[in-house]
Amino acid sequence: METDISLNSSEQPLWVPTEQDCQSANVTQYMHWLAQEQGLHFADREALWHWSVTNIEDFWASLWSYFQIISSQPYTSVLTSHQMPGAHWFPGARLNYAEQVFRNGSSAQPALLFRSERQALQTVTWDELEQRVAAIAESLRSLGVQAGDRVVAYLPNIPEAVIAFLACASLGAVWSSCSPDFGTNSVVDRFKQIEPKVLFAVDGYQYNGRSFERYATIRELQQALPTLQHTILIPYLHRESAESGLLENVLLWSVLEQTPAKLCFEQVPFEHPLWVLYSSGTTGLPKAIVQGHGGILLEHLKNLTLDLDLKAGDRFFWFTTTGWMMWNLLVGGLLLNATILLYDGSPAYPDFNTLWRFAQDSQMAVFGTSASYITSCMKAGVEPARHFNLEHLRAVGSTGSPLPPEGFHWLYEHVKRDLWVASVSGGTDVCSAFVTGSILLPVYAGELQARSLGAAVQSFDEQGQVLIDEVGELVITEPLPSMPLFFWNDPQMERYKESYFALYPGVWRHGDWIRITPHGSAIISGRSDSTINRSGIRMGSSEIYRVVEGLPEVVDSLIIGVELSHGGYYMPLFVVLRAGVNLDEALVLKIRQSLRSSISPHHVPDEIIQINEVPRTLSGKKLEVPIKKLFLGMPIDKAVSLDALSNPDSLQAFQSVARRVAHLRQI
């Protein structure tokens, strides 16, 4: 086996839960319920996790009872088989995701709070939400939308997006959404696959202080989606509906919202499609990932309640767009009677204080964001604790990429000392987290506290053997209810099997490097398909980014490793520097010395190259694998789908370097 080099987290915890934290925790109440109702007793959270993954039928059946799932027909069994793929959950049950949302709506707290770059804080009550969802649902029904029909949305993170989704779910229609920062081709690549009947769209949006109209894009979508029968326009950039005259064959949202209606819920099977999410599509057509009503319902109730400790009445925020799975998880907060907080716009406009100001003004309890946002705030010198009253804030969630130890320290030093930092990792594929936070456990810098309940997460070596305290492939050895039902247009499930089960038959391989510590926490080292393997030493890119981007001169970075024909290895590091900083010999030496002393000599790159920006997907992920393919000689149009990038022009610098070093592959 290859040697693994990885960083150790701090030995001292940054935060330890109080006795009150543990006693009032949702998971503690669940364990009390298990003791009273089923005679099950667990010494600690690790013991509970072990039971949840070795008795998975009992665990998920207990959640059905504990959360009092409403179903018009009972299930006949919990799980048909443990085989993956091929496991089917709760056959016989009929229910509706949206019905679970509205069972607990309270007049004591608002359902939604919304703010944007242009919009002051806006409140949507539960009564208003139900009325507006009922009106849109009835309007869709009158347009011929039935259970199983696809309804798509080209919308920002606004209340209308939540309303439209819940209306679709209530009918049993299948929802799918893209953010309006996606270009026409990117949207068509996604929506055309699923043959939608109805499109919700906005006329435009504002980001970073600039307005972007979308009339032309809507017209192009109408022409490119042959199954589309109706377009519903939400005047968002131009609130006056007269602007809709620039489009043909559209219905106005404001008119449909006046439809008198009573909200009803179509009863559908547990595995009836709820929505379609998409992979990034950087190297081909995005995978259209289908997830079901019941699986998402149980997973989100479990994840938000037992893992993230969200409570009724909490004000719950995650910075996201409708094109990222975190939007879908955020909406799941409504299942708990939490108030979900929506923000549309740039998190850095007019500066990085924007979201912290929103946290203060909304009395936010849980602040979810990306690791890159936290590190950006750190680099920008933001001091939320100094400028804002964050007395209601008790937790910060981080995902999207590994949060480096420095990010943890910054949160405790500059946001709040008494703060639970929950770094989590999962994926669009299950619309949840595999490795998560736990209010019962201490927080260590750089670590994810625990494996999610019900998620049989292990670290595997190349032969499929379990590793402890060593870096290996993140795998799931037992099925989860929110795993994809199927990929759209993949009738033989060939692409599905290739995506998750090709390396270890019958075991889900997620594509991340993970180290599970002896006490059950985890450290994610980045994507396993972008791993650097130099002289038999396997390195995750995230540990290199942690060191390089921790330097004050460096804003962003990207590293790849390229195998050469003679058995050699070429490892260039690309850096984006602060304004006014140049890559001189002194800075090159500083970067090299930092990597050598902080990690190892093996992590020192062969070359350091200054670039203007790191290429990223529309969801903000660094483009490591396609850049490596480019350096291996693959044409750019085969290596990456330009429409899947937020900054395709950034590739020019890499093409130039790839051509310059092409001779190395022949040496």
Coordinates of C-alpha atoms in Angstrom, one line a residue, residues 84-368:
M84 CA -26.8 -1.7 -4.0
P85 CA -28.1 -0.7 -6.4
G86 CA -31.5 -2.4 -6.1
A87 CA -32.6 -1.6 -2.6
H88 CA -36.1 -0.3 -2.3
W89 CA -37.5 1.5 0.7
F90 CA -40.9 1.4 2.4
P91 CA -42.9 -0.3 -0.3
G92 CA -46.6 0.2 -0.1
A93 CA -46.5 3.6 1.7
R94 CA -48.1 6.6 0.0
L95 CA -47.4 10.1 1.2
N96 CA -46.4 13.6 0.1
Y97 CA -43.4 15.7 1.0
A98 CA -45.3 18.9 1.0
E99 CA -47.9 17.6 3.4
Q100 CA -45.2 17.0 6.0
V101 CA -44.2 20.7 5.5
F102 CA -47.6 22.1 6.3
R103 CA -48.5 19.9 9.2
N104 CA -46.6 22.0 11.7
G105 CA -46.8 25.5 10.4
S106 CA -47.0 28.0 13.2
S107 CA -48.3 31.5 13.4
A108 CA -45.7 32.2 16.2
Q109 CA -42.8 32.3 13.7
P110 CA -42.5 33.3 10.1
A111 CA -42.0 30.6 7.5
L112 CA -39.5 32.6 5.4
L113 CA -37.3 35.6 5.7
F114 CA -35.8 37.0 2.5
R115 CA -33.2 39.6 1.7
S116 CA -31.3 40.5 -1.5
E117 CA -29.0 43.1 -2.8
R118 CA -32.0 45.2 -3.8
Q119 CA -34.7 44.0 -1.3
A120 CA -34.9 44.9 2.4
L121 CA -35.8 42.1 4.8
Q122 CA -39.1 40.6 3.8
T123 CA -41.3 38.2 5.8
V124 CA -43.6 35.4 4.6
T125 CA -45.9 33.9 7.2
W126 CA -47.0 30.3 7.3
D127 CA -50.6 31.3 6.4
E128 CA -49.3 33.4 3.5
L129 CA -47.0 30.6 2.4
E130 CA -49.9 28.0 2.4
Q131 CA -52.2 30.4 0.5
R132 CA -49.6 31.2 -2.2
V133 CA -48.6 27.5 -2.6
A134 CA -52.3 26.6 -2.9
A135 CA -52.8 29.2 -5.6
I136 CA -49.8 28.2 -7.7
A137 CA -50.6 24.5 -7.3
E138 CA -54.2 25.1 -8.5
S139 CA -52.9 27.1 -11.4
L140 CA -50.5 24.3 -12.4
R141 CA -53.3 21.8 -12.1
S142 CA -55.4 24.0 -14.5
L143 CA -52.5 24.0 -16.9
G144 CA -52.7 20.2 -17.0
V145 CA -49.8 19.4 -14.7
Q146 CA -50.2 15.9 -13.1
A147 CA -48.1 13.7 -10.9
G148 CA -44.9 12.7 -12.7
D149 CA -44.9 15.7 -15.0
R150 CA -41.7 17.7 -14.9
V151 CA -41.7 21.4 -13.9
V152 CA -38.5 23.4 -14.1
A153 CA -37.4 26.7 -12.7
Y154 CA -34.8 29.2 -13.8
L155 CA -35.0 31.2 -10.6
P156 CA -32.8 32.8 -7.9
N157 CA -33.0 32.0 -4.2
I158 CA -36.3 33.9 -3.7
P159 CA -39.6 33.1 -1.9
E160 CA -41.2 32.4 -5.2
A161 CA -38.8 29.5 -5.8
V162 CA -39.8 27.9 -2.5
I163 CA -43.5 28.4 -3.3
A164 CA -43.2 27.0 -6.8
F165 CA -41.4 23.9 -5.5
L166 CA -43.9 23.2 -2.8
A167 CA -46.7 23.6 -5.2
C168 CA -45.1 21.1 -7.6
A169 CA -44.5 18.6 -4.7
S170 CA -48.1 18.9 -3.6
L171 CA -49.2 17.7 -7.0
G172 CA -46.6 14.9 -7.3
A173 CA -45.0 16.8 -10.2
V174 CA -41.2 16.5 -10.4
W175 CA -39.2 19.7 -9.7
S176 CA -35.9 20.8 -11.1
S177 CA -34.1 24.1 -10.9
C178 CA -31.1 26.1 -12.2
S179 CA -29.9 29.4 -11.0
P180 CA -30.2 32.3 -13.5
D181 CA -26.4 32.7 -13.6
F182 CA -26.4 29.5 -15.7
G183 CA -26.1 30.2 -19.4
T184 CA -28.5 28.9 -22.0
N185 CA -26.5 25.9 -23.0
S186 CA -26.0 24.8 -19.4
V187 CA -29.7 25.0 -18.6
V188 CA -30.6 23.2 -21.8
D189 CA -28.1 20.4 -21.1
R190 CA -30.0 19.9 -17.8
F191 CA -33.6 20.6 -18.5
K192 CA -33.9 19.0 -22.0
Q193 CA -33.0 15.6 -20.6
I194 CA -36.1 15.5 -18.4
E195 CA -38.7 16.9 -20.9
P196 CA -40.4 19.6 -18.8
K197 CA -44.0 20.7 -19.3
V198 CA -43.8 24.1 -17.4
L199 CA -41.0 26.6 -16.9
F200 CA -40.8 29.2 -14.1
A201 CA -38.4 32.0 -14.9
V202 CA -37.4 35.5 -13.8
D203 CA -36.8 38.4 -16.1
G204 CA -33.4 39.0 -14.6
Y205 CA -31.4 39.3 -11.4
Q206 CA -28.8 41.4 -9.7
Y207 CA -25.4 40.2 -8.6
N208 CA -22.5 42.1 -7.2
G209 CA -24.3 45.4 -7.9
R210 CA -24.9 44.6 -11.6
S211 CA -28.2 43.8 -13.3
F212 CA -28.5 40.9 -15.7
E213 CA -31.6 40.6 -17.9
R214 CA -32.7 37.1 -18.9
Y215 CA -35.4 37.8 -21.6
A216 CA -33.1 36.5 -24.4
T217 CA -32.3 33.3 -22.3
I218 CA -36.0 32.6 -21.7
R219 CA -36.7 32.9 -25.4
E220 CA -33.9 30.5 -26.2
L221 CA -35.1 28.1 -23.6
Q222 CA -38.6 28.2 -25.0
Q223 CA -37.2 27.3 -28.4
A224 CA -34.8 24.6 -27.2
L225 CA -37.2 22.7 -24.9
P226 CA -39.7 21.0 -27.3
T227 CA -41.9 19.6 -24.6
L228 CA -42.4 23.0 -22.9
Q229 CA -46.1 24.0 -23.0
H230 CA -46.2 26.9 -20.5
T231 CA -43.8 29.6 -19.2
I232 CA -44.6 31.4 -16.0
L233 CA -42.7 34.7 -15.6
I234 CA -41.8 36.3 -12.3
P235 CA -40.9 40.0 -12.8
Y236 CA -38.0 40.2 -10.4
L237 CA -35.5 42.6 -11.9
H238 CA -38.3 44.8 -13.3
R239 CA -41.2 44.6 -10.9
E240 CA -43.6 46.3 -13.4
S241 CA -45.3 43.5 -15.3
A242 CA -45.3 45.7 -18.5
E243 CA -41.8 44.4 -19.2
S244 CA -43.3 40.9 -19.8
G245 CA -44.3 42.2 -23.3
L246 CA -40.8 41.5 -24.4
L247 CA -41.7 37.8 -24.3
E248 CA -44.4 35.7 -26.0
N249 CA -46.5 32.9 -24.6
V250 CA -46.0 33.7 -20.9
L251 CA -48.2 33.7 -17.9
L252 CA -47.6 36.2 -15.1
W253 CA -46.9 34.8 -11.6
S254 CA -48.8 37.7 -10.1
V255 CA -52.0 36.7 -11.9
L256 CA -51.7 33.0 -11.0
E257 CA -51.2 33.9 -7.3
Q258 CA -54.7 35.3 -7.2
T259 CA -56.2 31.9 -8.0
P260 CA -58.5 30.9 -5.1
A261 CA -57.7 27.5 -3.9
K262 CA -57.4 25.1 -1.0
L263 CA -54.1 23.2 -0.7
C264 CA -54.4 19.5 -1.3
F265 CA -51.7 16.8 -1.4
E266 CA -51.5 14.1 -4.1
Q267 CA -50.6 10.8 -2.4
V268 CA -47.6 9.2 -4.1
P269 CA -45.4 6.1 -3.5
F270 CA -42.5 6.5 -1.2
E271 CA -40.1 6.3 -4.1
H272 CA -42.1 8.7 -6.4
P273 CA -39.6 11.3 -7.8
L274 CA -39.6 14.6 -5.9
W275 CA -36.9 16.4 -7.8
V276 CA -34.0 16.1 -10.2
L277 CA -30.6 17.4 -9.3
Y278 CA -27.6 17.5 -11.5
S279 CA -23.9 16.7 -11.4
S280 CA -21.5 19.5 -12.4
G281 CA -21.3 18.4 -16.0
T282 CA -17.7 19.5 -16.3
T283 CA -16.7 16.6 -18.5
G284 CA -19.9 15.7 -20.3
L285 CA -23.7 15.9 -20.1
P286 CA -24.7 16.4 -16.4
K287 CA -26.1 13.4 -14.7
A288 CA -29.8 13.9 -14.0
I289 CA -30.1 12.5 -10.4
V290 CA -33.6 11.6 -9.3
Q291 CA -34.5 11.5 -5.7
G292 CA -37.8 10.5 -4.1
H293 CA -40.5 12.0 -1.8
G294 CA -40.0 9.6 1.1
G295 CA -36.3 9.2 1.0
I296 CA -35.6 12.9 1.0
L297 CA -38.3 13.4 3.7
L298 CA -36.7 10.9 6.1
E299 CA -33.1 11.9 5.3
H300 CA -33.7 15.6 5.8
L301 CA -35.6 15.1 9.0
K302 CA -32.8 13.0 10.3
N303 CA -30.0 15.2 9.1
L304 CA -31.4 18.5 10.2
T305 CA -32.9 17.3 13.5
L306 CA -30.5 14.7 14.8
D307 CA -27.2 15.7 13.1
L308 CA -27.5 19.5 12.9
D309 CA -29.7 19.9 15.9
L310 CA -32.2 22.3 14.2
K311 CA -35.2 23.0 16.3
A312 CA -38.7 24.4 15.7
G313 CA -38.6 28.2 15.6
D314 CA -34.9 28.3 14.7
R315 CA -33.9 30.8 12.0
F316 CA -31.9 28.6 9.6
F317 CA -29.7 29.9 6.8
W318 CA -27.5 28.4 4.2
F319 CA -25.9 30.6 1.6
T320 CA -26.8 28.9 -1.7
T321 CA -28.4 29.3 -5.1
T322 CA -31.2 27.1 -6.5
G323 CA -28.5 25.3 -8.6
W324 CA -26.9 23.7 -5.5
M325 CA -28.3 20.9 -3.4
M326 CA -27.9 23.1 -0.3
W327 CA -31.0 25.0 -1.5
N328 CA -33.0 21.8 -1.3
L329 CA -31.7 21.0 2.1
L330 CA -32.4 24.6 3.3
V331 CA -36.0 24.2 2.2
G332 CA -36.1 21.0 4.3
G333 CA -35.9 23.3 7.4
L334 CA -39.6 23.9 6.9
L335 CA -40.3 20.2 7.8
L336 CA -39.2 21.1 11.3
N337 CA -41.2 24.3 11.6
A338 CA -38.0 26.3 11.4
T339 CA -37.9 29.7 9.7
I340 CA -35.7 29.4 6.6
L341 CA -33.7 32.5 5.6
L342 CA -33.1 33.2 1.9
Y343 CA -30.5 35.6 0.5
D344 CA -30.1 36.4 -3.2
G345 CA -26.9 38.2 -4.3
S346 CA -23.2 38.2 -3.8
P347 CA -21.9 37.4 -0.3
A348 CA -19.1 40.0 -0.9
Y349 CA -21.3 42.9 -2.1
P350 CA -20.8 45.6 -1.0
D351 CA -18.3 43.8 1.2
F352 CA -17.8 40.5 3.2
N353 CA -19.9 41.9 6.1
T354 CA -23.1 41.4 4.1
L355 CA -24.1 38.0 5.4
W356 CA -23.0 38.7 8.9
R357 CA -25.2 41.8 8.9
F358 CA -28.0 39.5 7.6
A359 CA -27.3 37.2 10.6
Q360 CA -27.7 40.0 13.0
D361 CA -30.8 41.5 11.4
S362 CA -32.6 38.1 11.0
Q363 CA -31.6 36.8 14.5
M364 CA -30.0 33.8 12.7
A365 CA -29.5 30.7 14.9
V366 CA -27.7 28.5 12.3
F367 CA -25.5 30.1 9.6
G368 CA -24.6 27.7 6.8

